[in-house]
PDB file of C-alpha atoms in Angstrom:
ATOM      1  CA  MET A   1      28.120 -19.283  -1.689  1.00  0.00           C
ATOM      2  CA  VAL A   2      24.384 -19.056  -2.245  1.00  0.00           C
ATOM      3  CA  LYS A   3      23.231 -21.696  -4.690  1.00  0.00           C
ATOM      4  CA  ARG A   4      20.034 -21.803  -6.655  1.00  0.00           C
ATOM      5  CA  ALA A   5      17.614 -24.389  -5.414  1.00  0.00           C
ATOM      6  CA  GLY A   6      17.110 -27.488  -7.517  1.00  0.00           C
ATOM      7  CA  ARG A   7      13.659 -28.176  -8.913  1.00  0.00           C
ATOM      8  CA  ARG A   8      12.014 -31.573  -9.200  1.00  0.00           C
ATOM      9  CA  PHE A   9       8.386 -32.687  -9.334  1.00  0.00           C
ATOM     10  CA  VAL A  10       7.248 -36.253  -8.846  1.00  0.00           C
ATOM     11  CA  VAL A  11       3.762 -37.724  -8.807  1.00  0.00           C
ATOM     12  CA  LEU A  12       4.130 -39.685  -5.618  1.00  0.00           C
ATOM     13  CA  ALA A  13       2.059 -42.604  -6.763  1.00  0.00           C
ATOM     14  CA  THR A  14       4.852 -43.457  -9.203  1.00  0.00           C
ATOM     15  CA  VAL A  15       7.732 -43.226  -6.705  1.00  0.00           C
ATOM     16  CA  PRO A  16       9.069 -46.600  -5.509  1.00  0.00           C
ATOM     17  CA  ALA A  17       8.591 -47.215  -1.797  1.00  0.00           C
ATOM     18  CA  ALA A  18      12.342 -47.696  -1.420  1.00  0.00           C
ATOM     19  CA  VAL A  19      12.856 -44.023  -2.228  1.00  0.00           C
ATOM     20  CA  PHE A  20      10.734 -42.925   0.718  1.00  0.00           C
ATOM     21  CA  LEU A  21      12.487 -45.368   3.027  1.00  0.00           C
ATOM     22  CA  THR A  22      15.848 -43.913   2.007  1.00  0.00           C
ATOM     23  CA  LEU A  23      14.621 -40.396   2.680  1.00  0.00           C
ATOM     24  CA  GLY A  24      13.014 -41.316   5.971  1.00  0.00           C
ATOM     25  CA  LEU A  25       9.611 -40.376   4.581  1.00  0.00           C
ATOM     26  CA  SER A  26       6.554 -42.457   3.897  1.00  0.00           C
ATOM     27  CA  GLY A  27       4.614 -41.546   0.775  1.00  0.00           C
ATOM     28  CA  PRO A  28       1.476 -39.548   1.621  1.00  0.00           C
ATOM     29  CA  ALA A  29      -1.775 -41.289   0.817  1.00  0.00           C
ATOM     30  CA  VAL A  30      -2.899 -40.192  -2.622  1.00  0.00           C
ATOM     31  CA  ALA A  31      -5.744 -42.597  -3.193  1.00  0.00           C
ATOM     32  CA  ASP A  32      -9.356 -41.626  -3.800  1.00  0.00           C
ATOM     33  CA  GLY A  33      -8.497 -38.752  -6.095  1.00  0.00           C
ATOM     34  CA  GLY A  34      -5.743 -37.322  -3.924  1.00  0.00           C
ATOM     35  CA  LYS A  35      -2.654 -35.721  -5.438  1.00  0.00           C
ATOM     36  CA  GLY A  36       0.938 -35.839  -4.254  1.00  0.00           C
ATOM     37  CA  TYR A  37       4.075 -33.826  -5.010  1.00  0.00           C
ATOM     38  CA  GLN A  38       7.714 -33.853  -4.021  1.00  0.00           C
ATOM     39  CA  ILE A  39       9.949 -30.856  -3.339  1.00  0.00           C
ATOM     40  CA  ASP A  40      13.721 -31.038  -2.990  1.00  0.00           C
ATOM     41  CA  LEU A  41      15.161 -28.446  -0.615  1.00  0.00           C
ATOM     42  CA  ALA A  42      18.516 -26.972  -1.649  1.00  0.00           C
ATOM     43  CA  GLN A  43      20.797 -24.836   0.481  1.00  0.00           C
ATOM     44  CA  LEU A  44      20.831 -21.056   0.654  1.00  0.00           C
ATOM     45  CA  ASN A  45      23.457 -18.897   2.358  1.00  0.00           C
ATOM     46  CA  GLY A  46      26.030 -21.677   2.058  1.00  0.00           C
ATOM     47  CA  SER A  47      24.243 -23.430   4.919  1.00  0.00           C
ATOM     48  CA  GLY A  48      24.808 -26.969   3.698  1.00  0.00           C
ATOM     49  CA  SER A  49      21.152 -27.651   4.487  1.00  0.00           C
ATOM     50  CA  ARG A  50      19.087 -29.915   2.285  1.00  0.00           C
ATOM     51  CA  GLY A  51      15.936 -31.952   2.538  1.00  0.00           C
ATOM     52  CA  THR A  52      12.841 -33.434   0.979  1.00  0.00           C
ATOM     53  CA  VAL A  53       9.225 -32.329   1.266  1.00  0.00           C
ATOM     54  CA  MET A  54       6.191 -34.425   0.419  1.00  0.00           C
ATOM     55  CA  LEU A  55       2.879 -32.660  -0.148  1.00  0.00           C
ATOM     56  CA  SER A  56      -0.385 -34.556  -0.496  1.00  0.00           C
ATOM     57  CA  LEU A  57      -3.820 -33.122  -1.097  1.00  0.00           C
ATOM     58  CA  LYS A  58      -7.102 -34.892  -0.472  1.00  0.00           C
ATOM     59  CA  GLY A  59      -9.919 -32.468  -0.874  1.00  0.00           C
ATOM     60  CA  ASN A  60      -9.004 -29.473   1.260  1.00  0.00           C
ATOM     61  CA  LEU A  61      -6.702 -31.442   3.543  1.00  0.00           C
ATOM     62  CA  LEU A  62      -3.001 -30.833   2.936  1.00  0.00           C
ATOM     63  CA  THR A  63      -0.440 -33.141   4.511  1.00  0.00           C
ATOM     64  CA  VAL A  64       3.096 -31.769   4.691  1.00  0.00           C
ATOM     65  CA  GLN A  65       6.044 -34.045   5.477  1.00  0.00           C
ATOM     66  CA  ILE A  66       9.548 -32.613   5.777  1.00  0.00           C
ATOM     67  CA  GLU A  67      12.872 -34.326   6.441  1.00  0.00           C
ATOM     68  CA  SER A  68      15.805 -31.910   6.394  1.00  0.00           C
ATOM     69  CA  GLU A  69      19.376 -31.858   7.635  1.00  0.00           C
ATOM     70  CA  GLY A  70      22.155 -29.340   8.043  1.00  0.00           C
ATOM     71  CA  MET A  71      19.968 -27.209  10.312  1.00  0.00           C
ATOM     72  CA  VAL A  72      21.293 -25.489  13.465  1.00  0.00           C
ATOM     73  CA  PRO A  73      21.329 -28.170  16.216  1.00  0.00           C
ATOM     74  CA  GLY A  74      18.893 -27.624  19.051  1.00  0.00           C
ATOM     75  CA  GLN A  75      17.450 -24.505  17.464  1.00  0.00           C
ATOM     76  CA  PRO A  76      13.918 -23.870  16.126  1.00  0.00           C
ATOM     77  CA  SER A  77      13.502 -23.458  12.388  1.00  0.00           C
ATOM     78  CA  ALA A  78      10.814 -21.130  11.081  1.00  0.00           C
ATOM     79  CA  GLN A  79       9.361 -22.721   7.940  1.00  0.00           C
ATOM     80  CA  HIS A  80       6.657 -21.749   5.503  1.00  0.00           C
ATOM     81  CA  LEU A  81       4.903 -22.300   2.229  1.00  0.00           C
ATOM     82  CA  HIS A  82       5.681 -19.164   0.216  1.00  0.00           C
ATOM     83  CA  GLY A  83       4.367 -18.023  -3.143  1.00  0.00           C
ATOM     84  CA  SER A  84       1.130 -16.904  -4.723  1.00  0.00           C
ATOM     85  CA  THR A  85      -2.333 -18.355  -5.107  1.00  0.00           C
ATOM     86  CA  LYS A  86      -3.127 -15.724  -7.747  1.00  0.00           C
ATOM     87  CA  GLY A  87      -1.080 -17.230 -10.567  1.00  0.00           C
ATOM     88  CA  HIS A  88       1.963 -14.985 -10.163  1.00  0.00           C
ATOM     89  CA  ASP A  89       5.547 -16.024 -10.777  1.00  0.00           C
ATOM     90  CA  PHE A  90       7.722 -16.786  -7.752  1.00  0.00           C
ATOM     91  CA  HIS A  91      10.767 -19.001  -7.400  1.00  0.00           C
ATOM     92  CA  CYS A  92      13.678 -19.769  -5.108  1.00  0.00           C
ATOM     93  CA  PRO A  93      16.282 -16.981  -4.841  1.00  0.00           C
ATOM     94  CA  ASP A  94      19.954 -17.045  -5.775  1.00  0.00           C
ATOM     95  CA  ALA A  95      23.095 -15.013  -5.069  1.00  0.00           C
ATOM     96  CA  SER A  96      21.919 -12.154  -7.258  1.00  0.00           C
ATOM     97  CA  ASP A  97      19.267 -11.337  -4.649  1.00  0.00           C
ATOM     98  CA  ASP A  98      21.959 -10.300  -2.162  1.00  0.00           C
ATOM     99  CA  THR A  99      21.476  -6.703  -3.244  1.00  0.00           C
ATOM    100  CA  ASN A 100      23.668  -5.101  -0.579  1.00  0.00           C
ATOM    101  CA  ARG A 101      26.479  -7.550  -1.399  1.00  0.00           C
ATOM    102  CA  ASP A 102      27.223  -8.361   2.238  1.00  0.00           C
ATOM    103  CA  GLY A 103      27.439 -12.081   1.556  1.00  0.00           C
ATOM    104  CA  ILE A 104      24.221 -12.846   3.455  1.00  0.00           C
ATOM    105  CA  LEU A 105      20.919 -13.382   1.687  1.00  0.00           C
ATOM    106  CA  SER A 106      18.460 -11.828   4.121  1.00  0.00           C
ATOM    107  CA  ASN A 107      14.783 -12.671   4.338  1.00  0.00           C
ATOM    108  CA  THR A 108      13.817  -9.266   2.936  1.00  0.00           C
ATOM    109  CA  GLU A 109      16.135  -9.691  -0.052  1.00  0.00           C
ATOM    110  CA  ALA A 110      14.881 -13.228  -0.726  1.00  0.00           C
ATOM    111  CA  THR A 111      11.188 -12.325  -0.379  1.00  0.00           C
ATOM    112  CA  VAL A 112      11.380 -10.497  -3.709  1.00  0.00           C
ATOM    113  CA  ASP A 113      11.869 -13.891  -5.348  1.00  0.00           C
ATOM    114  CA  TYR A 114      10.037 -16.392  -3.157  1.00  0.00           C
ATOM    115  CA  GLY A 115       7.106 -14.190  -2.235  1.00  0.00           C
ATOM    116  CA  ASP A 116       5.113 -13.692   0.923  1.00  0.00           C
ATOM    117  CA  ILE A 117       4.221 -16.323   3.481  1.00  0.00           C
ATOM    118  CA  ASN A 118       1.097 -18.227   2.514  1.00  0.00           C
ATOM    119  CA  ILE A 119       1.107 -20.900   5.229  1.00  0.00           C
ATOM    120  CA  SER A 120       3.239 -21.061   8.374  1.00  0.00           C
ATOM    121  CA  LEU A 121       4.291 -24.672   8.907  1.00  0.00           C
ATOM    122  CA  THR A 122       3.886 -24.712  12.676  1.00  0.00           C
ATOM    123  CA  THR A 123       3.720 -27.831  14.836  1.00  0.00           C
ATOM    124  CA  SER A 124       0.483 -26.790  16.549  1.00  0.00           C
ATOM    125  CA  GLY A 125      -2.054 -23.978  16.620  1.00  0.00           C
ATOM    126  CA  ASP A 126      -2.880 -21.824  13.628  1.00  0.00           C
ATOM    127  CA  THR A 127      -0.951 -21.759  10.366  1.00  0.00           C
ATOM    128  CA  LYS A 128      -1.633 -18.148   9.456  1.00  0.00           C
ATOM    129  CA  ALA A 129       0.970 -15.904   7.853  1.00  0.00           C
ATOM    130  CA  THR A 130       1.030 -13.964  11.111  1.00  0.00           C
ATOM    131  CA  SER A 131       2.516 -17.052  12.784  1.00  0.00           C
ATOM    132  CA  GLY A 132       5.529 -16.849  10.496  1.00  0.00           C
ATOM    133  CA  LEU A 133       7.879 -16.205  13.389  1.00  0.00           C
ATOM    134  CA  ALA A 134       6.056 -18.148  16.092  1.00  0.00           C
ATOM    135  CA  VAL A 135       9.303 -19.954  16.844  1.00  0.00           C
ATOM    136  CA  GLU A 136       7.876 -21.601  19.952  1.00  0.00           C
ATOM    137  CA  ARG A 137       5.567 -23.537  17.589  1.00  0.00           C
ATOM    138  CA  MET A 138       8.158 -24.377  14.950  1.00  0.00           C
ATOM    139  CA  PRO A 139      10.082 -27.675  14.769  1.00  0.00           C
ATOM    140  CA  VAL A 140      13.422 -27.894  16.575  1.00  0.00           C
ATOM    141  CA  ALA A 141      16.446 -29.553  15.006  1.00  0.00           C
ATOM    142  CA  ASP A 142      17.924 -32.471  16.927  1.00  0.00           C
ATOM    143  CA  LYS A 143      21.542 -32.572  18.086  1.00  0.00           C
ATOM    144  CA  LYS A 144      22.607 -33.677  14.604  1.00  0.00           C
ATOM    145  CA  GLY A 145      20.827 -30.776  12.908  1.00  0.00           C
ATOM    146  CA  LYS A 146      17.971 -32.845  11.508  1.00  0.00           C
ATOM    147  CA  VAL A 147      14.333 -31.763  11.383  1.00  0.00           C
ATOM    148  CA  SER A 148      11.411 -34.157  11.007  1.00  0.00           C
ATOM    149  CA  TYR A 149       7.978 -32.674  10.525  1.00  0.00           C
ATOM    150  CA  GLU A 150       4.525 -33.913   9.594  1.00  0.00           C
ATOM    151  CA  ARG A 151       1.217 -32.152   9.839  1.00  0.00           C
ATOM    152  CA  THR A 152      -2.182 -32.262   8.158  1.00  0.00           C
ATOM    153  CA  ILE A 153      -4.026 -28.959   7.883  1.00  0.00           C
ATOM    154  CA  THR A 154      -7.164 -27.640   6.248  1.00  0.00           C
ATOM    155  CA  VAL A 155      -6.445 -25.187   3.428  1.00  0.00           C
ATOM    156  CA  GLY A 156      -8.531 -22.907   1.258  1.00  0.00           C
ATOM    157  CA  GLN A 157      -9.557 -23.724  -2.283  1.00  0.00           C
ATOM    158  CA  ASP A 158      -7.036 -21.175  -3.549  1.00  0.00           C
ATOM    159  CA  VAL A 159      -4.214 -23.304  -2.132  1.00  0.00           C
ATOM    160  CA  VAL A 160      -5.722 -26.448  -3.653  1.00  0.00           C
ATOM    161  CA  ASP A 161      -5.951 -24.771  -7.053  1.00  0.00           C
ATOM    162  CA  HIS A 162      -2.431 -23.284  -6.910  1.00  0.00           C
ATOM    163  CA  ILE A 163      -0.438 -25.842  -4.929  1.00  0.00           C
ATOM    164  CA  LYS A 164       2.136 -26.024  -7.735  1.00  0.00           C
ATOM    165  CA  ASP A 165       2.725 -22.274  -7.417  1.00  0.00           C
ATOM    166  CA  LEU A 166       3.861 -22.630  -3.798  1.00  0.00           C
ATOM    167  CA  HIS A 167       7.216 -23.686  -2.381  1.00  0.00           C
ATOM    168  CA  VAL A 168       8.859 -24.405   0.958  1.00  0.00           C
ATOM    169  CA  VAL A 169      11.455 -22.245   2.724  1.00  0.00           C
ATOM    170  CA  GLN A 170      13.156 -23.038   6.029  1.00  0.00           C
ATOM    171  CA  HIS A 171      14.991 -20.369   8.020  1.00  0.00           C
ATOM    172  CA  GLY A 172      17.950 -20.242  10.414  1.00  0.00           C
ATOM    173  CA  ILE A 173      21.678 -20.329   9.637  1.00  0.00           C
ATOM    174  CA  ASP A 174      24.853 -20.722  11.682  1.00  0.00           C
ATOM    175  CA  ARG A 175      27.379 -18.517   9.933  1.00  0.00           C
ATOM    176  CA  ASN A 176      30.101 -18.892  12.579  1.00  0.00           C
ATOM    177  CA  ASP A 177      29.526 -22.616  13.298  1.00  0.00           C
ATOM    178  CA  ASN A 178      28.867 -22.319  17.021  1.00  0.00           C
ATOM    179  CA  ASP A 179      25.557 -24.220  17.041  1.00  0.00           C
ATOM    180  CA  LYS A 180      23.343 -21.286  17.971  1.00  0.00           C
ATOM    181  CA  TYR A 181      21.838 -18.091  16.606  1.00  0.00           C
ATOM    182  CA  ASP A 182      23.913 -15.091  17.626  1.00  0.00           C
ATOM    183  CA  PHE A 183      25.035 -11.658  16.443  1.00  0.00           C
ATOM    184  CA  GLU A 184      28.640 -12.711  15.842  1.00  0.00           C
ATOM    185  CA  GLY A 185      27.883 -14.786  12.784  1.00  0.00           C
ATOM    186  CA  ALA A 186      25.947 -12.386  10.549  1.00  0.00           C
ATOM    187  CA  GLY A 187      25.125  -9.296  12.606  1.00  0.00           C
ATOM    188  CA  LYS A 188      21.657  -7.910  13.215  1.00  0.00           C
ATOM    189  CA  SER A 189      18.492  -8.986  11.459  1.00  0.00           C
ATOM    190  CA  GLU A 190      17.023  -6.514   9.018  1.00  0.00           C
ATOM    191  CA  LEU A 191      13.619  -7.250  10.563  1.00  0.00           C
ATOM    192  CA  ASP A 192      14.690  -5.930  13.956  1.00  0.00           C
ATOM    193  CA  PRO A 193      18.148  -4.905  15.253  1.00  0.00           C
ATOM    194  CA  LYS A 194      17.467  -6.802  18.492  1.00  0.00           C
ATOM    195  CA  LEU A 195      17.508 -10.068  16.561  1.00  0.00           C
ATOM    196  CA  PRO A 196      20.475 -11.893  15.036  1.00  0.00           C
ATOM    197  CA  GLN A 197      20.404 -12.231  11.268  1.00  0.00           C
ATOM    198  CA  GLU A 198      21.139 -15.927  11.703  1.00  0.00           C
ATOM    199  CA  ALA A 199      17.673 -16.520  13.196  1.00  0.00           C
ATOM    200  CA  THR A 200      15.721 -15.117  10.236  1.00  0.00           C
ATOM    201  CA  ALA A 201      17.854 -15.722   7.139  1.00  0.00           C
ATOM    202  CA  PRO A 202      16.692 -18.524   4.822  1.00  0.00           C
ATOM    203  CA  THR A 203      18.652 -21.753   5.021  1.00  0.00           C
ATOM    204  CA  ASN A 204      17.041 -23.665   2.131  1.00  0.00           C
ATOM    205  CA  CYS A 205      14.298 -23.475  -0.483  1.00  0.00           C
ATOM    206  CA  GLY A 206      12.561 -25.872  -2.830  1.00  0.00           C
ATOM    207  CA  GLU A 207       9.873 -25.601  -5.492  1.00  0.00           C
ATOM    208  CA  VAL A 208       7.152 -27.827  -6.843  1.00  0.00           C
ATOM    209  CA  LYS A 209       7.904 -28.056 -10.534  1.00  0.00           C
ATOM    210  CA  GLY A 210       5.723 -25.558 -12.333  1.00  0.00           C
ATOM    211  CA  ALA A 211       5.973 -22.948  -9.553  1.00  0.00           C
ATOM    212  CA  ALA A 212       7.245 -20.317 -11.988  1.00  0.00           C
ATOM    213  CA  VAL A 213       4.450 -20.598 -14.551  1.00  0.00           C
ATOM    214  CA  GLY A 214       2.160 -17.851 -13.319  1.00  0.00           C
ATOM    215  CA  SER A 215       1.344 -14.561 -14.911  1.00  0.00           C
ATOM    216  CA  ILE A 216       4.040 -11.989 -15.594  1.00  0.00           C
ATOM    217  CA  PRO A 217       4.839 -10.276 -12.263  1.00  0.00           C
ATOM    218  CA  VAL A 218       3.703  -6.681 -11.862  1.00  0.00           C
ATOM    219  CA  GLY A 219       3.522  -4.407  -8.857  1.00  0.00           C
ATOM    220  CA  ALA A 220       4.978  -5.015  -5.415  1.00  0.00           C
ATOM    221  CA  ILE A 221       6.034  -8.052  -3.421  1.00  0.00           C
ATOM    222  CA  GLU A 222       2.864 -10.145  -3.798  1.00  0.00           C
ATOM    223  CA  THR A 223       3.393 -10.098  -7.560  1.00  0.00           C
ATOM    224  CA  GLY A 224       7.148 -10.485  -7.458  1.00  0.00           C
ATOM    225  CA  GLY A 225       8.065  -7.041  -8.741  1.00  0.00           C
ATOM    226  CA  GLY A 226       9.081  -3.680  -7.345  1.00  0.00           C
ATOM    227  CA  ALA A 227      11.507  -2.830  -4.593  1.00  0.00           C
ATOM    228  CA  PRO A 228      11.753  -5.045  -1.477  1.00  0.00           C
ATOM    229  CA  GLN A 229       8.830  -4.408   0.861  1.00  0.00           C
ATOM    230  CA  PRO A 230       7.611  -6.048   4.072  1.00  0.00           C
ATOM    231  CA  ALA A 231       5.913  -9.412   3.518  1.00  0.00           C
ATOM    232  CA  VAL A 232       2.208 -10.048   4.102  1.00  0.00           C
ATOM    233  CA  VAL A 233       2.956  -9.810   7.815  1.00  0.00           C
ATOM    234  CA  PRO A 234       3.818  -6.155   8.566  1.00  0.00           C
ATOM    235  CA  ALA A 235       7.448  -5.735   9.554  1.00  0.00           C
ATOM    236  CA  ALA A 236       6.503  -4.344  12.946  1.00  0.00           C
ATOM    237  CA  THR A 237       4.276  -7.342  13.647  1.00  0.00           C
ATOM    238  CA  MET A 238       6.909  -9.820  12.514  1.00  0.00           C
ATOM    239  CA  ALA A 239       9.612  -8.055  14.469  1.00  0.00           C
ATOM    240  CA  GLY A 240       7.515  -8.002  17.633  1.00  0.00           C
ATOM    241  CA  ALA A 241       6.755 -11.689  17.312  1.00  0.00           C
ATOM    242  CA  ALA A 242      10.378 -12.402  16.562  1.00  0.00           C
ATOM    243  CA  VAL A 243      11.610 -10.504  19.626  1.00  0.00           C
ATOM    244  CA  ALA A 244       9.351 -12.579  21.837  1.00  0.00           C
ATOM    245  CA  ALA A 245      10.390 -15.757  20.051  1.00  0.00           C
ATOM    246  CA  TYR A 246      14.076 -14.935  20.292  1.00  0.00           C
ATOM    247  CA  ALA A 247      13.721 -14.327  24.017  1.00  0.00           C
ATOM    248  CA  ALA A 248      12.337 -17.842  24.220  1.00  0.00           C
ATOM    249  CA  VAL A 249      15.365 -19.245  22.427  1.00  0.00           C
ATOM    250  CA  ALA A 250      18.015 -16.998  23.989  1.00  0.00           C
ATOM    251  CA  GLY A 251      19.285 -20.034  25.855  1.00  0.00           C
ATOM    252  CA  ALA A 252      20.173 -21.553  22.454  1.00  0.00           C
ATOM    253  CA  MET A 253      20.947 -25.230  22.978  1.00  0.00           C
ATOM    254  CA  ALA A 254      19.140 -25.452  26.327  1.00  0.00           C
ATOM    255  CA  VAL A 255      15.912 -24.122  24.830  1.00  0.00           C
ATOM    256  CA  GLY A 256      16.249 -26.417  21.858  1.00  0.00           C
ATOM    257  CA  ARG A 257      16.546 -29.412  24.166  1.00  0.00           C
ATOM    258  CA  ARG A 258      13.490 -28.345  26.163  1.00  0.00           C
ATOM    259  CA  ARG A 259      11.427 -27.920  23.000  1.00  0.00           C
ATOM    260  CA  ALA A 260      12.642 -31.259  21.680  1.00  0.00           C
ATOM    261  CA  ALA A 261      11.437 -32.854  24.906  1.00  0.00           C
ATOM    262  CA  VAL A 262       8.003 -31.240  24.609  1.00  0.00           C
ATOM    263  CA  ILE A 263       7.437 -31.579  20.871  1.00  0.00           C
ATOM    264  CA  PRO A 264       8.328 -34.951  19.318  1.00  0.00           C
ATOM    265  CA  GLY A 265      10.564 -34.820  16.284  1.00  0.00           C
ATOM    266  CA  ARG A 266       7.666 -35.961  14.148  1.00  0.00           C
ATOM    267  CA  THR A 267       4.411 -34.145  14.767  1.00  0.00           C
ATOM    268  CA  GLN A 268       1.055 -35.309  13.471  1.00  0.00           C
ATOM    269  CA  SER A 269      -1.832 -32.971  14.094  1.00  0.00           C
ATOM    270  CA  THR A 270      -4.755 -31.402  12.390  1.00  0.00           C
ATOM    271  CA  GLY A 271      -5.319 -27.679  12.238  1.00  0.00           C
ATOM    272  CA  GLY A 272      -6.347 -24.991   9.840  1.00  0.00           C
ATOM    273  CA  ALA A 273      -5.209 -21.709   8.391  1.00  0.00           C
ATOM    274  CA  GLU A 274      -8.014 -19.890  10.102  1.00  0.00           C
TER     275      GLU A 274
END
């Protein structure tokens, strides 16, 4: 059953250190005028996934820390900051977004609610929307299905001004519980029939409190209204990137282990959404 994501906002400076220790996260530095926020990730697609995100802003530097569990072991998880920097209303999806009633909330169905990709939360390289399915640069879950991620990136002033209108979504489900993305669990992806739906469907979502306080949505996907359309990244572009990425992870667990060996579970780097 698809459940609506919980919403909770915390000014990190007021959170006891014990809370971060319990979550496996250290509170981002928010001194010298910095601001910090917490996002709780709640499952989508009955994935059982959950997690906590810490965002901290200091000038135009955004530090993102994620600790999540219930992910597909050994598999990469595409993850992004979705939403609008134009004051529009977006929020995490729920079961009502499964418009074809097939029991799977696809990325296209969910995009109507959570909006286009704003920042791709990669482990290295650029963080552009066009890197949304750069799976070879996304974090890989360990053998217990846990993902640890940390990265500091340079963001535009629009992100700084509208950070509370953005939210985090992680992707990748295991519908048939065989610890890999395949076609048996949920069929073909709506982005490209060569891809399994399990690789692209959202597994969790979480909002910064105040995400749904923008202007009344009008128009197409960027403004949260209209019929489902491709996200900021054209479908053909996303599908092409996804095909290449899926080829890289076709070995499922073996690929996950190789990536885990190359990219530490916790990544600290500095890049920019160029």
